[in-house]
Coordinates of C-alpha atoms and ligand atoms in Angstrom, one line a residue:
M114 CA 0.0 0.0 0.0
C115 CA 2.3 2.6 -1.3
G116 CA 1.4 5.9 -2.8
I117 CA 2.1 6.7 -6.5
I118 CA 1.9 10.0 -8.3
G119 CA 2.7 11.2 -11.8
Y120 CA 2.6 14.6 -13.7
V121 CA 2.8 15.7 -17.3
G122 CA 2.4 19.4 -17.9
K123 CA 4.1 22.8 -18.1
D124 CA 4.9 23.3 -14.4
N125 CA 7.9 22.1 -12.4
A126 CA 7.1 18.4 -12.0
K127 CA 9.5 18.0 -9.1
D128 CA 7.5 20.3 -6.9
I129 CA 4.2 18.6 -7.8
I130 CA 5.7 15.2 -7.2
I131 CA 7.1 16.2 -3.8
S132 CA 3.9 17.8 -2.5
G133 CA 1.8 14.9 -3.8
L134 CA 4.1 12.4 -2.0
H135 CA 3.7 14.3 1.3
A136 CA -0.1 14.1 0.9
L137 CA 0.2 10.3 0.2
E138 CA 2.7 9.6 2.9
Y139 CA 0.0 8.0 5.1
R140 CA 0.0 5.1 2.7
G141 CA 3.6 4.1 3.5
Y142 CA 6.8 5.9 4.6
D143 CA 9.6 3.4 4.3
S144 CA 11.3 5.1 1.3
S145 CA 10.4 7.5 -1.5
G146 CA 11.6 8.3 -5.0
I147 CA 11.1 10.2 -8.3
A148 CA 11.9 9.6 -11.9
Y149 CA 11.8 12.5 -14.3
N150 CA 12.6 13.6 -17.9
A151 CA 15.8 15.6 -17.7
Q152 CA 16.6 16.7 -21.3
N153 CA 15.2 13.5 -22.7
K154 CA 17.1 11.3 -20.3
I155 CA 15.3 9.5 -17.4
K156 CA 16.8 10.7 -14.0
I157 CA 16.0 8.8 -10.9
V158 CA 16.5 10.0 -7.3
K159 CA 15.4 7.9 -4.3
M160 CA 15.9 7.9 -0.6
E161 CA 15.3 5.6 2.4
G162 CA 12.7 7.0 4.9
K163 CA 10.3 9.9 4.8
V164 CA 9.6 12.1 1.8
S165 CA 11.3 14.9 3.5
N166 CA 14.7 13.1 3.0
L167 CA 14.0 12.9 -0.8
E168 CA 12.9 16.6 -0.7
N169 CA 16.2 17.6 0.9
K170 CA 18.2 15.6 -1.7
L171 CA 16.3 17.3 -4.6
K172 CA 17.1 20.7 -3.3
D173 CA 20.6 20.5 -4.8
I174 CA 19.3 19.4 -8.2
N175 CA 18.3 22.3 -10.6
D176 CA 16.5 20.3 -13.2
L177 CA 13.0 21.7 -14.1
P178 CA 11.3 18.6 -15.5
H179 CA 7.7 18.7 -16.9
T180 CA 7.2 15.0 -16.7
A181 CA 7.8 12.8 -13.6
I182 CA 6.5 9.9 -11.6
G183 CA 7.0 9.5 -7.8
H184 CA 6.5 6.9 -5.1
T185 CA 6.3 6.6 -1.3
R186 CA 6.7 3.0 -0.1
W187 CA 5.3 0.5 2.4
A188 CA 7.8 -2.4 2.1
T189 CA 6.4 -5.7 1.1
H190 CA 9.3 -7.4 -0.7
G191 CA 12.7 -6.4 0.5
K192 CA 13.9 -4.1 3.3
P193 CA 13.1 -0.4 3.4
N194 CA 16.3 0.8 1.7
E195 CA 17.5 2.8 -1.3
V196 CA 17.9 -0.2 -3.6
N197 CA 14.4 -1.5 -3.0
A198 CA 12.9 2.0 -3.2
H199 CA 10.9 3.0 -6.3
P200 CA 11.2 4.0 -9.1
H201 CA 12.8 0.9 -10.7
K202 CA 14.4 1.1 -14.0
V203 CA 15.1 -2.0 -16.2
G204 CA 16.2 -1.6 -19.8
N205 CA 14.3 1.3 -21.3
T206 CA 11.5 1.1 -18.8
T207 CA 11.1 3.1 -15.5
L208 CA 8.1 2.6 -13.2
V209 CA 6.5 3.0 -9.8
H210 CA 4.1 0.4 -8.4
N211 CA 1.5 0.0 -5.7
G212 CA 0.4 -3.6 -5.1
I213 CA 2.0 -7.1 -5.0
I214 CA 3.0 -9.3 -7.9
E215 CA 2.4 -12.7 -6.4
N216 CA 4.1 -14.7 -9.3
Y217 CA 7.1 -12.5 -9.5
L218 CA 9.6 -15.3 -8.7
S219 CA 8.5 -17.5 -11.6
I220 CA 8.6 -14.4 -13.9
K221 CA 12.1 -13.6 -12.6
N222 CA 13.3 -17.1 -13.4
K223 CA 12.1 -16.7 -17.0
L224 CA 13.9 -13.3 -17.3
N225 CA 17.0 -14.0 -15.3
N226 CA 19.1 -14.8 -18.4
I227 CA 18.1 -11.5 -20.0
Y228 CA 18.1 -9.0 -17.1
N229 CA 20.4 -8.5 -14.1
F230 CA 18.2 -7.7 -11.1
Q231 CA 19.4 -5.2 -8.5
S232 CA 16.7 -5.3 -5.8
E233 CA 14.7 -7.8 -3.8
T234 CA 11.4 -6.4 -5.1
D235 CA 8.6 -7.9 -7.1
T236 CA 8.2 -4.5 -8.8
E237 CA 11.6 -4.6 -10.5
V238 CA 10.6 -8.0 -12.0
A239 CA 7.3 -6.4 -13.4
C240 CA 9.4 -3.6 -14.8
A241 CA 11.6 -6.1 -16.6
L242 CA 8.6 -8.0 -18.0
I243 CA 7.2 -4.8 -19.4
D244 CA 10.5 -3.9 -20.9
Y245 CA 10.8 -7.5 -22.4
Y246 CA 7.4 -7.3 -24.1
V247 CA 7.9 -3.7 -25.4
K248 CA 11.1 -4.9 -27.1
K249 CA 9.3 -8.0 -28.4
E250 CA 6.0 -6.3 -29.6
K251 CA 7.5 -2.8 -30.5
N252 CA 4.0 -1.6 -29.3
K253 CA 3.6 -0.4 -25.8
L254 CA -0.1 -0.9 -25.5
K255 CA 0.1 -4.4 -26.8
A256 CA 3.0 -5.1 -24.5
L257 CA 1.1 -3.8 -21.4
K258 CA -1.8 -6.0 -22.4
L259 CA 0.4 -9.1 -22.5
V260 CA 1.9 -8.1 -19.1
Q261 CA -1.6 -8.0 -17.7
K262 CA -2.1 -11.6 -18.9
D263 CA 1.2 -12.8 -17.2
I264 CA 0.9 -11.0 -13.9
I265 CA -1.0 -12.5 -10.9
G266 CA -1.6 -10.0 -8.1
S267 CA -2.5 -6.4 -7.6
Y268 CA -1.0 -3.3 -9.3
A269 CA -1.2 0.3 -10.1
F270 CA 1.7 1.3 -12.4
A271 CA 2.9 4.6 -13.6
I272 CA 5.5 4.1 -16.4
I273 CA 7.9 6.2 -18.4
F274 CA 9.8 4.8 -21.4
D275 CA 13.2 6.0 -22.5
D276 CA 11.9 6.7 -26.1
E277 CA 9.0 8.8 -24.8
P278 CA 10.4 10.6 -21.8
E279 CA 7.7 13.3 -21.9
N280 CA 4.8 10.8 -21.6
I281 CA 3.4 8.5 -18.9
Y282 CA 1.6 5.2 -19.2
I283 CA -0.6 3.9 -16.4
M284 CA -2.6 0.7 -15.7
R285 CA -4.3 -0.9 -12.7
K286 CA -5.8 -4.0 -11.3
D287 CA -7.2 -4.0 -7.7
S288 CA -4.9 -1.1 -6.5
P289 CA -6.6 2.3 -6.7
L290 CA -5.5 4.8 -9.3
I291 CA -7.1 8.1 -10.5
V292 CA -6.1 10.6 -13.2
A293 CA -7.0 14.2 -13.6
E294 CA -6.6 17.1 -16.0
K295 CA -6.6 20.9 -15.3
D296 CA -5.5 23.5 -17.7
N297 CA -3.5 21.0 -19.8
N298 CA -1.7 19.7 -16.7
Y299 CA -2.2 16.0 -16.1
Y300 CA -2.0 14.3 -12.8
V301 CA -1.9 10.6 -11.8
A302 CA -2.4 9.5 -8.2
S303 CA -3.3 6.7 -5.8
D304 CA -6.0 9.0 -4.3
I305 CA -7.4 12.5 -4.5
A306 CA -5.5 13.8 -1.5
A307 CA -2.4 14.1 -3.7
I308 CA -3.9 16.4 -6.3
L309 CA -6.6 18.4 -4.3
S310 CA -4.5 21.6 -4.5
Y311 CA -4.9 21.5 -8.3
T312 CA -8.3 20.1 -8.9
N313 CA -11.2 18.1 -7.2
K314 CA -12.3 16.5 -10.5
Y315 CA -10.9 13.2 -11.6
Y316 CA -11.3 10.1 -13.6
L317 CA -11.3 6.6 -12.1
L318 CA -9.4 3.8 -13.9
D319 CA -11.5 0.6 -13.8
Q320 CA -10.0 -2.9 -13.5
L321 CA -7.4 -3.6 -16.3
D322 CA -7.8 -0.1 -17.8
I323 CA -4.8 1.4 -19.5
A324 CA -4.1 5.0 -20.2
K325 CA -1.5 7.1 -22.0
I326 CA -0.9 10.6 -20.9
S327 CA 0.8 12.9 -23.5
D328 CA -0.9 15.9 -25.1
K329 CA -4.1 14.6 -23.6
I330 CA -5.3 11.4 -21.7
Y331 CA -6.0 8.4 -24.0
F332 CA -8.0 5.7 -22.2
F333 CA -8.1 2.1 -23.3
D334 CA -10.0 -0.9 -21.9
S335 CA -8.3 -4.3 -21.4
E336 CA -9.0 -5.1 -25.1
L337 CA -7.2 -1.8 -26.1
N338 CA -10.4 -0.3 -27.3
P339 CA -10.3 3.6 -26.9
I340 CA -12.8 4.5 -24.1
T341 CA -14.2 7.6 -22.6
K342 CA -14.5 8.1 -18.8
K343 CA -17.0 10.1 -16.7
I344 CA -15.6 12.8 -14.5
N345 CA -16.0 12.3 -10.7
E346 CA -16.0 15.2 -8.3
Y347 CA -14.7 15.1 -4.7
S348 CA -17.0 17.0 -2.4
G349 CA -14.3 18.2 0.1
T350 CA -11.5 20.7 -0.1
I351 CA -7.8 20.9 0.4
N352 CA -8.5 21.7 4.1
D353 CA -9.5 18.1 4.4
V354 CA -5.8 17.1 3.9
M355 CA -4.3 20.0 6.0
K356 CA -3.8 20.0 9.7
N357 CA -5.4 23.4 10.1
G358 CA -3.4 24.3 13.2
F359 CA -3.8 20.9 15.0
D360 CA -0.5 19.2 16.1
H361 CA -1.6 16.0 14.5
F362 CA -4.2 14.7 12.0
M363 CA -5.4 12.2 14.6
L364 CA -6.3 15.1 17.1
K365 CA -7.9 17.1 14.2
E366 CA -10.0 14.0 13.2
I367 CA -11.1 13.4 16.8
H368 CA -12.2 17.0 16.9
D369 CA -14.1 16.5 13.7
E370 CA -16.3 13.7 15.2
V371 CA -19.1 16.1 16.1
N372 CA -19.3 17.4 12.5
V373 CA -19.3 13.8 11.2
Y374 CA -22.3 13.1 13.4
K375 CA -23.9 16.2 11.9
N376 CA -23.2 15.0 8.3
I377 CA -24.7 11.6 9.1
I378 CA -27.8 13.1 10.8
S379 CA -28.5 15.8 8.2
N380 CA -28.0 13.3 5.3
Y381 CA -29.7 10.1 6.7
V382 CA -31.9 11.2 9.7
P383 CA -32.7 14.9 9.1
N384 CA -36.1 14.6 11.0
L385 CA -34.7 12.2 13.7
S386 CA -37.4 9.9 12.5
I387 CA -37.5 6.2 11.7
H388 CA -39.1 7.1 8.4
D389 CA -35.9 8.9 7.4
L390 CA -34.0 5.7 7.9
K391 CA -36.5 3.7 5.9
K392 CA -36.2 6.2 3.1
N393 CA -32.4 6.6 3.2
F394 CA -31.2 3.1 4.1
G395 CA -33.8 1.0 2.3
N396 CA -35.2 -2.3 3.5
F397 CA -33.6 -5.1 5.5
S398 CA -36.7 -7.0 6.4
K399 CA -36.0 -9.9 4.0
Y400 CA -32.7 -10.9 5.7
K401 CA -32.5 -13.8 8.1
K402 CA -28.7 -13.8 8.5
I403 CA -26.1 -11.0 8.4
T404 CA -22.3 -11.5 8.1
I405 CA -20.2 -8.4 8.8
V406 CA -16.7 -8.5 7.2
G407 CA -13.8 -6.1 7.7
C408 CA -10.2 -5.8 8.9
G409 CA -8.7 -4.1 12.0
S410 CA -10.9 -1.3 13.3
A411 CA -13.5 -1.9 10.6
Y412 CA -13.8 -5.5 11.9
H413 CA -14.2 -4.1 15.4
T414 CA -17.2 -2.0 14.4
G415 CA -18.7 -5.3 13.3
L416 CA -18.0 -6.9 16.7
A417 CA -20.0 -4.1 18.4
A418 CA -22.8 -4.1 15.8
K419 CA -23.3 -7.8 16.3
Y420 CA -24.7 -7.2 19.9
L421 CA -27.0 -4.5 18.6
F422 CA -28.3 -6.5 15.7
E423 CA -28.8 -9.7 17.8
N424 CA -30.3 -8.0 20.9
F425 CA -32.5 -5.4 19.2
A426 CA -33.3 -6.9 15.9
N427 CA -33.1 -10.6 16.8
I428 CA -31.1 -11.4 13.6
E429 CA -28.3 -13.9 13.6
T430 CA -25.1 -12.0 13.0
N431 CA -21.6 -13.3 12.3
V432 CA -18.5 -11.1 12.2
E433 CA -15.6 -12.2 10.1
M434 CA -12.0 -10.9 9.6
A435 CA -11.8 -10.4 5.9
S436 CA -8.4 -12.2 5.6
E437 CA -10.0 -15.3 7.2
Y438 CA -13.3 -15.0 5.4
R439 CA -11.8 -15.1 1.9
Y440 CA -10.1 -18.5 2.5
K441 CA -12.7 -20.2 4.8
K442 CA -15.6 -22.5 3.9
I443 CA -18.7 -20.3 3.2
F444 CA -22.2 -21.5 4.0
P445 CA -24.3 -19.1 1.9
K446 CA -27.8 -18.8 3.2
R447 CA -30.9 -17.6 1.3
N448 CA -31.8 -14.1 2.7
E449 CA -28.3 -13.5 3.9
L450 CA -26.7 -10.1 3.7
V451 CA -22.9 -9.5 3.8
I452 CA -22.0 -6.1 5.2
L453 CA -18.5 -5.0 4.2
I454 CA -17.0 -2.3 6.4
S455 CA -14.0 -0.2 5.2
Q456 CA -12.8 3.4 5.6
S457 CA -10.5 3.4 2.6
G458 CA -12.7 1.1 0.5
E459 CA -9.4 -0.4 -0.9
T460 CA -8.4 -2.9 1.7
A461 CA -7.4 -6.0 -0.4
D462 CA -8.9 -8.7 1.9
T463 CA -12.2 -6.9 2.3
L464 CA -12.4 -6.2 -1.5
E465 CA -11.9 -10.0 -2.1
A466 CA -14.4 -10.8 0.5
A467 CA -16.9 -8.6 -1.4
R468 CA -16.2 -10.5 -4.6
L469 CA -16.5 -13.9 -2.8
A470 CA -19.9 -13.0 -1.3
K471 CA -21.1 -11.9 -4.8
A472 CA -19.7 -15.1 -6.3
N473 CA -21.8 -17.0 -3.7
K474 CA -24.9 -14.9 -4.8
I475 CA -25.1 -13.2 -1.4
D476 CA -26.4 -9.6 -1.3
T477 CA -23.6 -7.2 -0.4
L478 CA -23.8 -3.8 1.4
G479 CA -20.7 -1.6 1.7
I480 CA -20.4 0.8 4.6
I481 CA -17.5 2.9 3.2
N482 CA -15.9 6.2 3.8
V483 CA -14.0 6.9 0.5
L484 CA -16.3 7.8 -2.3
S485 CA -16.4 5.4 -5.4
S486 CA -13.5 3.4 -3.9
S487 CA -13.2 -0.2 -5.2
I488 CA -15.2 -1.9 -2.4
A489 CA -18.0 0.7 -2.8
R490 CA -18.0 0.0 -6.6
E491 CA -18.0 -3.8 -5.9
S492 CA -20.9 -3.8 -3.5
D493 CA -24.6 -4.1 -4.5
R494 CA -25.5 -1.3 -2.2
V495 CA -23.4 1.4 -0.5
I496 CA -24.0 3.5 2.6
Y497 CA -21.2 6.1 2.8
C498 CA -20.3 7.0 6.3
L499 CA -19.5 10.7 5.4
A500 CA -16.5 11.1 7.7
G501 CA -14.6 13.1 5.1
C502 CA -10.8 12.6 4.5
E503 CA -9.1 10.6 7.2
I504 CA -5.3 11.0 7.1
A505 CA -4.0 9.7 10.4
V506 CA -3.2 6.0 10.0
A507 CA -5.1 5.2 13.3
T508 CA -8.7 5.6 12.4
T509 CA -10.9 7.6 14.8
K510 CA -13.8 9.6 13.2
A511 CA -14.3 7.0 10.4
Y512 CA -14.6 4.1 12.9
L513 CA -17.2 6.1 14.9
A514 CA -19.0 7.0 11.6
Q515 CA -19.2 3.3 10.7
L516 CA -20.4 2.3 14.1
L517 CA -23.1 5.0 14.1
I518 CA -24.4 3.8 10.6
L519 CA -24.5 0.2 11.9
S520 CA -26.4 1.4 15.1
L521 CA -28.9 3.2 12.9
I522 CA -29.3 0.0 10.8
A523 CA -29.9 -1.9 14.1
I524 CA -32.8 0.5 15.0
L525 CA -34.2 0.2 11.5
M526 CA -34.1 -3.6 11.6
G527 CA -35.6 -3.7 15.1
Y528 CA -38.4 -1.6 13.8
E529 CA -39.0 -3.6 10.6
R530 CA -39.2 -6.8 12.8
K531 CA -41.7 -5.1 15.2
L532 CA -39.3 -5.5 18.1
I533 CA -39.0 -1.7 18.4
T534 CA -42.1 0.6 18.1
R535 CA -42.1 3.8 16.1
N536 CA -42.2 5.8 19.3
E537 CA -39.3 3.8 20.8
A538 CA -37.3 4.2 17.6
N539 CA -37.9 7.9 17.4
N540 CA -36.9 8.3 21.1
Y541 CA -33.7 6.5 20.5
L542 CA -33.0 8.9 17.5
L543 CA -33.6 11.8 19.8
D544 CA -30.4 10.8 21.5
L545 CA -28.4 11.7 18.4
T546 CA -28.6 15.4 19.6
K547 CA -27.2 14.3 23.0
L548 CA -24.5 12.3 21.3
Q549 CA -23.2 15.4 19.6
K550 CA -23.3 17.5 22.8
D551 CA -21.7 14.8 24.9
T552 CA -18.9 14.2 22.3
K553 CA -18.2 18.0 22.2
E554 CA -18.0 18.0 26.0
I555 CA -15.5 15.1 26.1
I556 CA -13.3 16.8 23.4
N557 CA -13.4 20.1 25.2
N558 CA -12.4 18.3 28.3
K559 CA -9.4 16.6 26.5
D560 CA -6.8 17.9 29.0
Y561 CA -8.4 15.7 31.7
Y562 CA -7.5 12.6 29.6
K563 CA -3.9 14.0 29.2
E564 CA -3.6 14.0 32.9
I565 CA -4.8 10.4 33.2
A566 CA -2.3 9.4 30.5
K567 CA 0.6 10.9 32.5
D568 CA 0.0 8.2 35.0
F569 CA 1.0 5.3 32.9
Y570 CA 2.4 6.4 29.5
K571 CA 5.8 4.8 30.5
D572 CA 4.2 1.4 31.0
R573 CA 5.1 -1.5 28.7
E574 CA 1.8 -3.4 28.8
M575 CA -1.8 -3.1 29.9
F576 CA -5.2 -4.8 29.5
F577 CA -8.7 -3.8 28.4
I578 CA -11.5 -6.0 29.7
G579 CA -15.2 -6.0 29.1
R580 CA -18.2 -8.2 28.4
N581 CA -20.6 -8.3 25.4
I582 CA -20.5 -5.1 23.4
D583 CA -17.9 -3.7 26.0
F584 CA -15.5 -6.4 24.9
A585 CA -15.8 -5.1 21.3
L586 CA -15.0 -1.7 22.6
C587 CA -12.1 -3.1 24.4
M588 CA -10.8 -4.5 21.1
E589 CA -10.8 -1.1 19.5
S590 CA -9.5 0.7 22.5
S591 CA -6.6 -1.7 22.8
L592 CA -5.8 -1.5 19.1
K593 CA -5.7 2.3 19.2
M594 CA -3.3 2.1 22.2
K595 CA -1.1 -0.4 20.5
E596 CA -0.9 1.1 17.1
I597 CA 0.2 4.6 18.1
S598 CA 2.0 4.1 21.5
Y599 CA 3.6 0.7 20.8
I600 CA 2.5 -0.3 24.4
H601 CA 1.7 -4.0 24.3
S602 CA -2.0 -4.0 25.3
E603 CA -4.4 -6.8 25.1
A604 CA -8.2 -6.8 24.9
Y605 CA -9.9 -9.6 26.8
A606 CA -13.4 -10.9 27.4
A607 CA -13.6 -10.1 31.1
G608 CA -14.9 -13.6 32.0
E609 CA -12.1 -15.3 30.1
L610 CA -9.3 -13.7 32.1
K611 CA -9.2 -16.2 34.9
H612 CA -8.9 -19.1 32.5
G613 CA -5.2 -18.4 31.9
T614 CA -4.3 -14.9 31.0
I615 CA -4.7 -13.5 34.5
S616 CA -1.3 -15.0 35.1
L617 CA 0.2 -12.0 33.3
I618 CA -1.2 -9.5 35.8
E619 CA 1.6 -7.9 37.8
E620 CA 1.9 -5.2 40.4
N621 CA 0.7 -1.8 39.1
M622 CA -0.3 -3.2 35.7
V623 CA -3.0 -1.0 34.2
V624 CA -6.3 -2.8 33.6
F625 CA -9.1 -0.8 31.9
G626 CA -12.6 -2.2 32.6
I627 CA -15.2 -0.9 30.1
V628 CA -18.8 -1.3 31.6
T629 CA -21.8 0.2 29.8
N630 CA -24.5 -2.4 30.4
P631 CA -26.0 -2.0 33.9
S632 CA -27.4 -5.6 33.9
I633 CA -23.9 -7.2 33.6
A634 CA -21.9 -4.5 35.3
P635 CA -21.3 -6.4 38.5
K636 CA -19.8 -9.3 36.5
T637 CA -17.2 -7.1 34.8
I638 CA -16.5 -5.3 38.1
S639 CA -15.8 -8.6 39.9
N640 CA -13.4 -9.6 37.1
L641 CA -11.7 -6.2 37.4
K642 CA -11.4 -6.9 41.2
E643 CA -9.8 -10.3 40.5
T644 CA -7.0 -8.4 38.7
K645 CA -6.8 -5.9 41.6
A646 CA -6.2 -8.8 43.9
R647 CA -3.0 -9.5 41.8
G648 CA -1.9 -5.9 42.2
S649 CA -3.4 -4.3 39.0
K650 CA -4.2 -0.6 38.7
M651 CA -7.9 -0.5 37.8
I652 CA -9.3 2.1 35.5
L653 CA -13.1 1.9 35.3
V654 CA -14.6 3.4 32.1
T655 CA -18.4 3.6 32.4
T656 CA -21.6 5.7 32.4
K657 CA -22.5 8.2 35.1
E658 CA -25.4 6.0 36.1
I659 CA -23.3 2.9 36.7
A660 CA -20.5 4.9 38.3
N661 CA -22.9 6.2 40.8
N662 CA -23.7 2.7 41.9
Y663 CA -20.0 2.3 42.8
K664 CA -19.3 5.8 44.1
D665 CA -18.2 4.5 47.6
D666 CA -15.6 2.2 46.1
K667 CA -12.3 4.2 46.2
S668 CA -10.1 1.3 44.9
Y669 CA -10.0 2.5 41.3
K670 CA -7.0 4.6 40.1
F671 CA -9.3 6.5 37.8
V672 CA -13.1 6.3 37.0
I673 CA -13.7 7.7 33.5
T674 CA -17.4 8.5 33.0
V675 CA -19.6 9.5 30.1
N676 CA -23.2 10.7 30.2
N677 CA -25.9 8.1 29.7
L678 CA -27.1 7.5 26.2
C679 CA -29.4 4.9 24.7
P680 CA -27.6 1.5 24.2
F681 CA -27.4 2.2 20.4
F682 CA -25.1 5.2 20.9
Q683 CA -23.5 4.7 24.3
S684 CA -20.4 3.0 22.7
L685 CA -19.5 6.1 20.7
T686 CA -18.7 8.4 23.6
I687 CA -16.8 5.7 25.4
I688 CA -14.6 5.2 22.3
T689 CA -13.9 9.0 22.0
T690 CA -12.5 9.0 25.6
M691 CA -10.3 6.0 24.7
Q692 CA -9.1 7.6 21.5
L693 CA -8.0 10.7 23.5
I694 CA -6.2 8.6 26.1
S695 CA -4.3 6.7 23.4
Y696 CA -3.5 10.0 21.7
Y697 CA -2.0 11.5 24.9
V698 CA -0.1 8.4 25.8
A699 CA 1.6 8.4 22.4
L700 CA 2.1 12.2 22.6
L701 CA 3.8 11.9 26.0
K702 CA 6.0 9.2 24.6
G703 CA 6.9 11.4 21.6
E704 CA 5.8 8.8 19.1
N705 CA 5.0 9.7 15.4
I706 CA 1.2 9.6 16.0
D707 CA 0.0 10.1 12.5
Q708 CA 2.5 7.7 10.9
P709 CA 3.1 4.9 13.3
R710 CA 6.0 2.6 12.5
N711 CA 5.3 -0.4 10.3
L712 CA 1.7 0.8 9.4
A713 CA -0.1 2.3 6.5
K714 CA -3.5 3.8 6.2
S715 CA -4.9 1.6 3.4
V716 CA -3.8 -2.0 3.2
T717 CA -4.1 -2.8 -0.5
V718 CA -2.1 -6.0 -0.3
E719 CA -2.8 -9.4 1.3
Ligands
AGP249 C1 -7.0 1.2 12.3 O1 -6.6 2.3 13.0 C2 -6.0 0.8 11.3 N1 -5.7 1.8 10.5 C3 -6.5 -0.5 10.6 O2 -6.8 -1.5 11.5 C4 -7.7 -0.3 9.7 O3 -8.9 -0.3 10.4 C5 -7.8 -1.6 8.8 O4 -6.6 -1.6 8.0 C6 -9.0 -1.5 7.8 O5 -8.9 -0.4 7.0 P1 -10.1 0.0 6.1 O6 -11.2 0.5 7.1 O7 -9.6 1.1 5.2 O8 -10.6 -1.1 5.3

């Protein structure tokens, strides 16, 4: 899941590539590079590490190219170093690539006697294959078509050939790629963030499409028939990809959560009425089984939704990790719905899960953030979660937007199945106003969470325990803590701890107990106490109502409370507090919060 960018035009391509790579850096930051036309010769400059390293190196080079391609890398094949960095040049072909060539070793074996490979990458092999076919076919489009036949895997390529240094060729399969034109300047990018400062209008390349960018954009389908493309328009602005005075995108995006709720309410429930949901979400009454599929935090929204769907709509709900779902035995049911959750809409495993569900003739619904992304286009129906651009690798506002959409679907399904009356449904929906107010209050009170974080930010491990939907919230809270602070935290079903894992509890180890359901609160509280007996530092995360029941118990290091909300929305404010705590722990540790090590925002490889 790298970021690629390209430019053909009259401006200084170096500057456009560098600012584009900065905007794409959340897709991978192991190394970066540029290739450009320097007086009809292809010049390549690449550096290990952040884009700023490349930018510094380019400062000493005075070339003013008008054609260039660039890349920021998330290493899949070969260490993050300069040799493995993109662009790669083999023969007369230079390219950048996002994706994975699964059969690169067999292709490499075939070409080993023709080309001398420098790097450990699959990409260099693809570059050699293109060069080989171009020499053989003496026709670049035909050559690219043959390459499509040979390659197994995912790719978005931007290619410059020695004999056409002013032009760029592009093609894609599975990995995202857009192209845009503004005032005879042509831009290629992995996503809109890289070109928003020039235009918000773009073309989407479909599977196996090829395009040549020279005096204009020439589109071809996989049969090399010339095709035209419809223009898409991104509704946001460049501000979406700027920090706007915040220290980190993560904090900016947490602050944006109230606006996200406003977007969702004004678009899907403007009158806070169940009839709005019927109108905007359609009908779910025919479904007898729901399977929710996603990865990471997206999977965690499914875990939480399961409890709402089963308890309030009485519908059998399974939650699957997409990477497991795509290789496991599927038991398709009549009247089954597969719900695919994804912020980026490009996560490879979730995309394949969508295709698998369709191949098994199961209805698919995508709950997606990025407009017209691959999973959105692959799903039968889409409900966009309207969170706007999310740049920080650790998802915050998009996770909550997905969970809110799922909670609204739970209310709708409960109503459709006559388990929730119209009045009850509308009463629940009234709480959406309180949700915004409570979230604003938590965010305005963020220094309180910084004070709490000061107590344990130096710790090396911690636990999050909870039962039922709270266990799902623990999964997300623990992931947030892990991915930005590198503290080894584990989420555990509270009742499971004593069956082994409690052996890990040591003196002063932090154990968060998340408790939102009054009926099982005493159970989780006793599990928390079992860890206290082994010396843990208990932090209770709960509602004001439940906290009041335990106000005389002074044994907690901290009691973090949120205002009471209906069970459909209670999880959301709990998670905002946990996001802030993770943020401040990472901040106090001085970690790179927006670009945690080894991670990338959109996982477009298996
Ligand atoms: C979450 O903070 C992580 N960035 C990661 O777990 C993410 O949720 C996962 O990769 C799924 O991404 P998606 O929602 O774009 O499909």
